[in-house]
């Protein structure tokens, strides 16, 4: 299975990962709950997953591309 390109992953990460933009992104709120040990409600856990998967997919794509570049023969 091919990973989506950056032209798809970056807008998805910015739009879905940071939504809603005002007053603060949900991922910021959920990470604050996680850091404080208060992330216990199922909806909050789902929300953390929902808003973080675009960033995780983008990181996987970046690491995969870097791994291929490092492992490529010189030339």
Short mmCIF file of N, CA and C in Angstrom, two decimals:
data_model
loop_
_atom_site.label_atom_id
_atom_site.label_comp_id
_atom_site.label_asym_id
_atom_site.label_seq_id
_atom_site.Cartn_x
_atom_site.Cartn_y
_atom_site.Cartn_z
N UNK A 1 0.84 -1.18 0.00
CA UNK A 1 0.00 0.00 0.00
C UNK A 1 0.89 1.24 0.00
N UNK A 2 0.62 2.14 -0.93
CA UNK A 2 1.40 3.37 -1.01
C UNK A 2 0.90 4.41 -0.02
N UNK A 3 1.84 5.12 0.54
CA UNK A 3 1.54 6.20 1.47
C UNK A 3 1.14 7.43 0.65
N UNK A 4 0.12 8.18 1.10
CA UNK A 4 -0.25 9.40 0.37
C UNK A 4 0.92 10.38 0.29
N UNK A 5 0.89 11.24 -0.71
CA UNK A 5 1.96 12.22 -0.89
C UNK A 5 1.84 13.38 0.08
N UNK A 6 2.89 14.18 0.10
CA UNK A 6 2.92 15.33 1.00
C UNK A 6 1.83 16.35 0.66
N UNK A 7 1.47 16.46 -0.62
CA UNK A 7 0.44 17.41 -1.01
C UNK A 7 -0.92 17.05 -0.41
N UNK A 8 -1.08 15.82 0.02
CA UNK A 8 -2.31 15.38 0.70
C UNK A 8 -2.10 15.38 2.22
N UNK A 9 -0.96 14.88 2.68
CA UNK A 9 -0.74 14.72 4.12
C UNK A 9 -0.60 16.04 4.87
N UNK A 10 0.08 17.00 4.30
CA UNK A 10 0.29 18.27 5.01
C UNK A 10 -1.03 19.02 5.23
N UNK A 11 -1.88 19.20 4.21
CA UNK A 11 -3.16 19.87 4.48
C UNK A 11 -4.05 19.10 5.46
N UNK A 12 -4.05 17.77 5.36
CA UNK A 12 -4.86 16.97 6.30
C UNK A 12 -4.35 17.16 7.72
N UNK A 13 -3.03 17.12 7.89
CA UNK A 13 -2.46 17.30 9.23
C UNK A 13 -2.80 18.68 9.78
N UNK A 14 -2.71 19.69 8.95
CA UNK A 14 -2.99 21.05 9.42
C UNK A 14 -4.47 21.26 9.70
N UNK A 15 -5.33 20.78 8.80
CA UNK A 15 -6.77 21.03 8.96
C UNK A 15 -7.40 20.13 10.01
N UNK A 16 -7.21 18.82 9.89
CA UNK A 16 -7.84 17.90 10.83
C UNK A 16 -7.09 17.85 12.16
N UNK A 17 -5.77 17.88 12.08
CA UNK A 17 -4.97 17.79 13.30
C UNK A 17 -5.13 18.99 14.21
N UNK A 18 -5.32 20.16 13.64
CA UNK A 18 -5.40 21.37 14.46
C UNK A 18 -6.82 21.89 14.64
N UNK A 19 -7.82 21.22 14.10
CA UNK A 19 -9.21 21.69 14.23
C UNK A 19 -9.72 21.47 15.65
N UNK A 20 -10.59 22.25 16.16
CA UNK A 20 -10.97 23.59 15.72
C UNK A 20 -9.85 24.57 16.08
N UNK A 21 -9.71 25.61 15.30
CA UNK A 21 -8.60 26.54 15.48
C UNK A 21 -8.83 27.52 16.62
N UNK A 22 -10.09 27.77 16.96
CA UNK A 22 -10.40 28.75 17.99
C UNK A 22 -11.31 28.12 19.03
N UNK A 23 -11.15 28.23 20.28
CA UNK A 23 -10.16 29.03 21.00
C UNK A 23 -8.78 28.36 21.06
N UNK A 24 -8.71 27.03 21.04
CA UNK A 24 -7.43 26.33 20.94
C UNK A 24 -7.68 24.98 20.29
N UNK A 25 -6.69 24.46 19.57
CA UNK A 25 -6.87 23.16 18.92
C UNK A 25 -7.14 22.05 19.95
N UNK A 26 -8.00 21.10 19.57
CA UNK A 26 -8.32 19.99 20.46
C UNK A 26 -7.08 19.21 20.86
N UNK A 27 -6.14 19.04 19.93
CA UNK A 27 -4.96 18.24 20.25
C UNK A 27 -4.15 18.89 21.37
N UNK A 28 -4.12 20.21 21.42
CA UNK A 28 -3.41 20.91 22.50
C UNK A 28 -4.11 20.63 23.83
N UNK A 29 -5.43 20.73 23.82
CA UNK A 29 -6.21 20.46 25.04
C UNK A 29 -6.01 19.03 25.51
N UNK A 30 -6.06 18.07 24.57
CA UNK A 30 -5.94 16.66 24.94
C UNK A 30 -4.53 16.32 25.41
N UNK A 31 -3.52 16.93 24.81
CA UNK A 31 -2.14 16.70 25.27
C UNK A 31 -1.93 17.30 26.66
N UNK A 32 -2.60 18.42 26.92
CA UNK A 32 -2.53 19.01 28.26
C UNK A 32 -3.19 18.08 29.29
N UNK A 33 -4.33 17.48 28.92
CA UNK A 33 -4.98 16.51 29.81
C UNK A 33 -4.08 15.29 30.03
N UNK A 34 -3.45 14.81 28.96
CA UNK A 34 -2.57 13.65 29.06
C UNK A 34 -1.37 13.95 29.96
N UNK A 35 -0.77 15.12 29.80
CA UNK A 35 0.38 15.49 30.62
C UNK A 35 0.00 15.65 32.08
N UNK A 36 -1.23 16.08 32.34
CA UNK A 36 -1.69 16.26 33.71
C UNK A 36 -2.28 15.00 34.32
N UNK A 37 -2.32 13.91 33.55
CA UNK A 37 -2.86 12.66 34.07
C UNK A 37 -4.38 12.65 34.18
N UNK A 38 -5.05 13.53 33.45
CA UNK A 38 -6.51 13.64 33.54
C UNK A 38 -7.21 13.16 32.27
N UNK A 39 -6.51 12.48 31.39
CA UNK A 39 -7.12 11.97 30.16
C UNK A 39 -7.76 10.62 30.47
N UNK A 40 -9.03 10.64 30.87
CA UNK A 40 -9.66 9.40 31.31
C UNK A 40 -10.99 9.12 30.62
N UNK A 41 -11.67 10.14 30.15
CA UNK A 41 -12.96 9.91 29.49
C UNK A 41 -12.74 9.31 28.11
N UNK A 42 -13.55 8.33 27.72
CA UNK A 42 -13.39 7.70 26.41
C UNK A 42 -13.44 8.70 25.25
N UNK A 43 -14.29 9.71 25.34
CA UNK A 43 -14.38 10.69 24.25
C UNK A 43 -13.09 11.48 24.12
N UNK A 44 -12.43 11.76 25.24
CA UNK A 44 -11.16 12.49 25.20
C UNK A 44 -10.05 11.63 24.60
N UNK A 45 -10.04 10.33 24.92
CA UNK A 45 -9.05 9.42 24.36
C UNK A 45 -9.26 9.29 22.86
N UNK A 46 -10.50 9.14 22.43
CA UNK A 46 -10.81 9.08 21.01
C UNK A 46 -10.40 10.38 20.31
N UNK A 47 -10.70 11.50 20.94
CA UNK A 47 -10.37 12.80 20.37
C UNK A 47 -8.86 12.96 20.20
N UNK A 48 -8.08 12.50 21.17
CA UNK A 48 -6.62 12.55 21.06
C UNK A 48 -6.16 11.72 19.87
N UNK A 49 -6.70 10.52 19.73
CA UNK A 49 -6.35 9.68 18.59
C UNK A 49 -6.77 10.34 17.29
N UNK A 50 -7.98 10.85 17.23
CA UNK A 50 -8.53 11.41 15.99
C UNK A 50 -7.72 12.62 15.50
N UNK A 51 -7.27 13.45 16.43
CA UNK A 51 -6.55 14.65 16.02
C UNK A 51 -5.05 14.42 15.88
N UNK A 52 -4.54 13.27 16.32
CA UNK A 52 -3.10 13.02 16.21
C UNK A 52 -2.73 12.11 15.04
N UNK A 53 -3.66 11.31 14.51
CA UNK A 53 -3.28 10.37 13.45
C UNK A 53 -2.75 11.06 12.20
N UNK A 54 -3.23 12.25 11.80
CA UNK A 54 -2.62 12.87 10.61
C UNK A 54 -1.14 13.21 10.81
N UNK A 55 -0.80 13.67 12.01
CA UNK A 55 0.60 13.99 12.30
C UNK A 55 1.45 12.72 12.33
N UNK A 56 0.91 11.64 12.91
CA UNK A 56 1.64 10.37 12.96
C UNK A 56 1.87 9.82 11.56
N UNK A 57 0.88 9.92 10.70
CA UNK A 57 1.03 9.45 9.32
C UNK A 57 2.07 10.29 8.57
N UNK A 58 2.07 11.59 8.80
CA UNK A 58 3.06 12.47 8.17
C UNK A 58 4.47 12.14 8.67
N UNK A 59 4.62 11.86 9.95
CA UNK A 59 5.92 11.48 10.50
C UNK A 59 6.38 10.16 9.91
N UNK A 60 5.47 9.20 9.77
CA UNK A 60 5.83 7.91 9.15
C UNK A 60 6.30 8.12 7.72
N UNK A 61 5.64 8.99 6.99
CA UNK A 61 6.04 9.28 5.61
C UNK A 61 7.43 9.91 5.57
N UNK A 62 7.66 10.88 6.46
CA UNK A 62 8.96 11.54 6.51
C UNK A 62 10.08 10.55 6.85
N UNK A 63 9.85 9.72 7.86
CA UNK A 63 10.87 8.74 8.26
C UNK A 63 11.12 7.72 7.16
N UNK A 64 10.06 7.30 6.48
CA UNK A 64 10.22 6.36 5.38
C UNK A 64 11.04 6.95 4.25
N UNK A 65 10.76 8.20 3.91
CA UNK A 65 11.52 8.87 2.84
C UNK A 65 12.97 9.08 3.25
N UNK A 66 13.20 9.47 4.50
CA UNK A 66 14.57 9.65 4.97
C UNK A 66 15.32 8.33 5.00
N UNK A 67 14.65 7.26 5.40
CA UNK A 67 15.28 5.93 5.42
C UNK A 67 15.68 5.47 4.04
N UNK A 68 14.83 5.73 3.06
CA UNK A 68 15.17 5.36 1.68
C UNK A 68 16.32 6.20 1.16
N UNK A 69 16.35 7.48 1.54
CA UNK A 69 17.41 8.36 1.07
C UNK A 69 18.75 7.96 1.70
N UNK A 70 18.76 7.61 2.98
CA UNK A 70 19.99 7.22 3.66
C UNK A 70 20.48 5.88 3.12
N UNK A 71 19.57 4.96 2.83
CA UNK A 71 19.94 3.64 2.35
C UNK A 71 20.24 3.59 0.86
N UNK A 72 20.03 4.68 0.15
CA UNK A 72 20.24 4.69 -1.30
C UNK A 72 21.74 4.72 -1.62
N UNK A 73 22.13 4.06 -2.69
CA UNK A 73 23.55 4.10 -3.07
C UNK A 73 23.95 5.50 -3.53
N UNK A 74 25.20 5.89 -3.29
CA UNK A 74 25.63 7.24 -3.69
C UNK A 74 25.62 7.39 -5.21
N UNK A 75 25.36 8.60 -5.62
CA UNK A 75 25.40 8.82 -7.06
C UNK A 75 24.32 9.60 -7.55
#
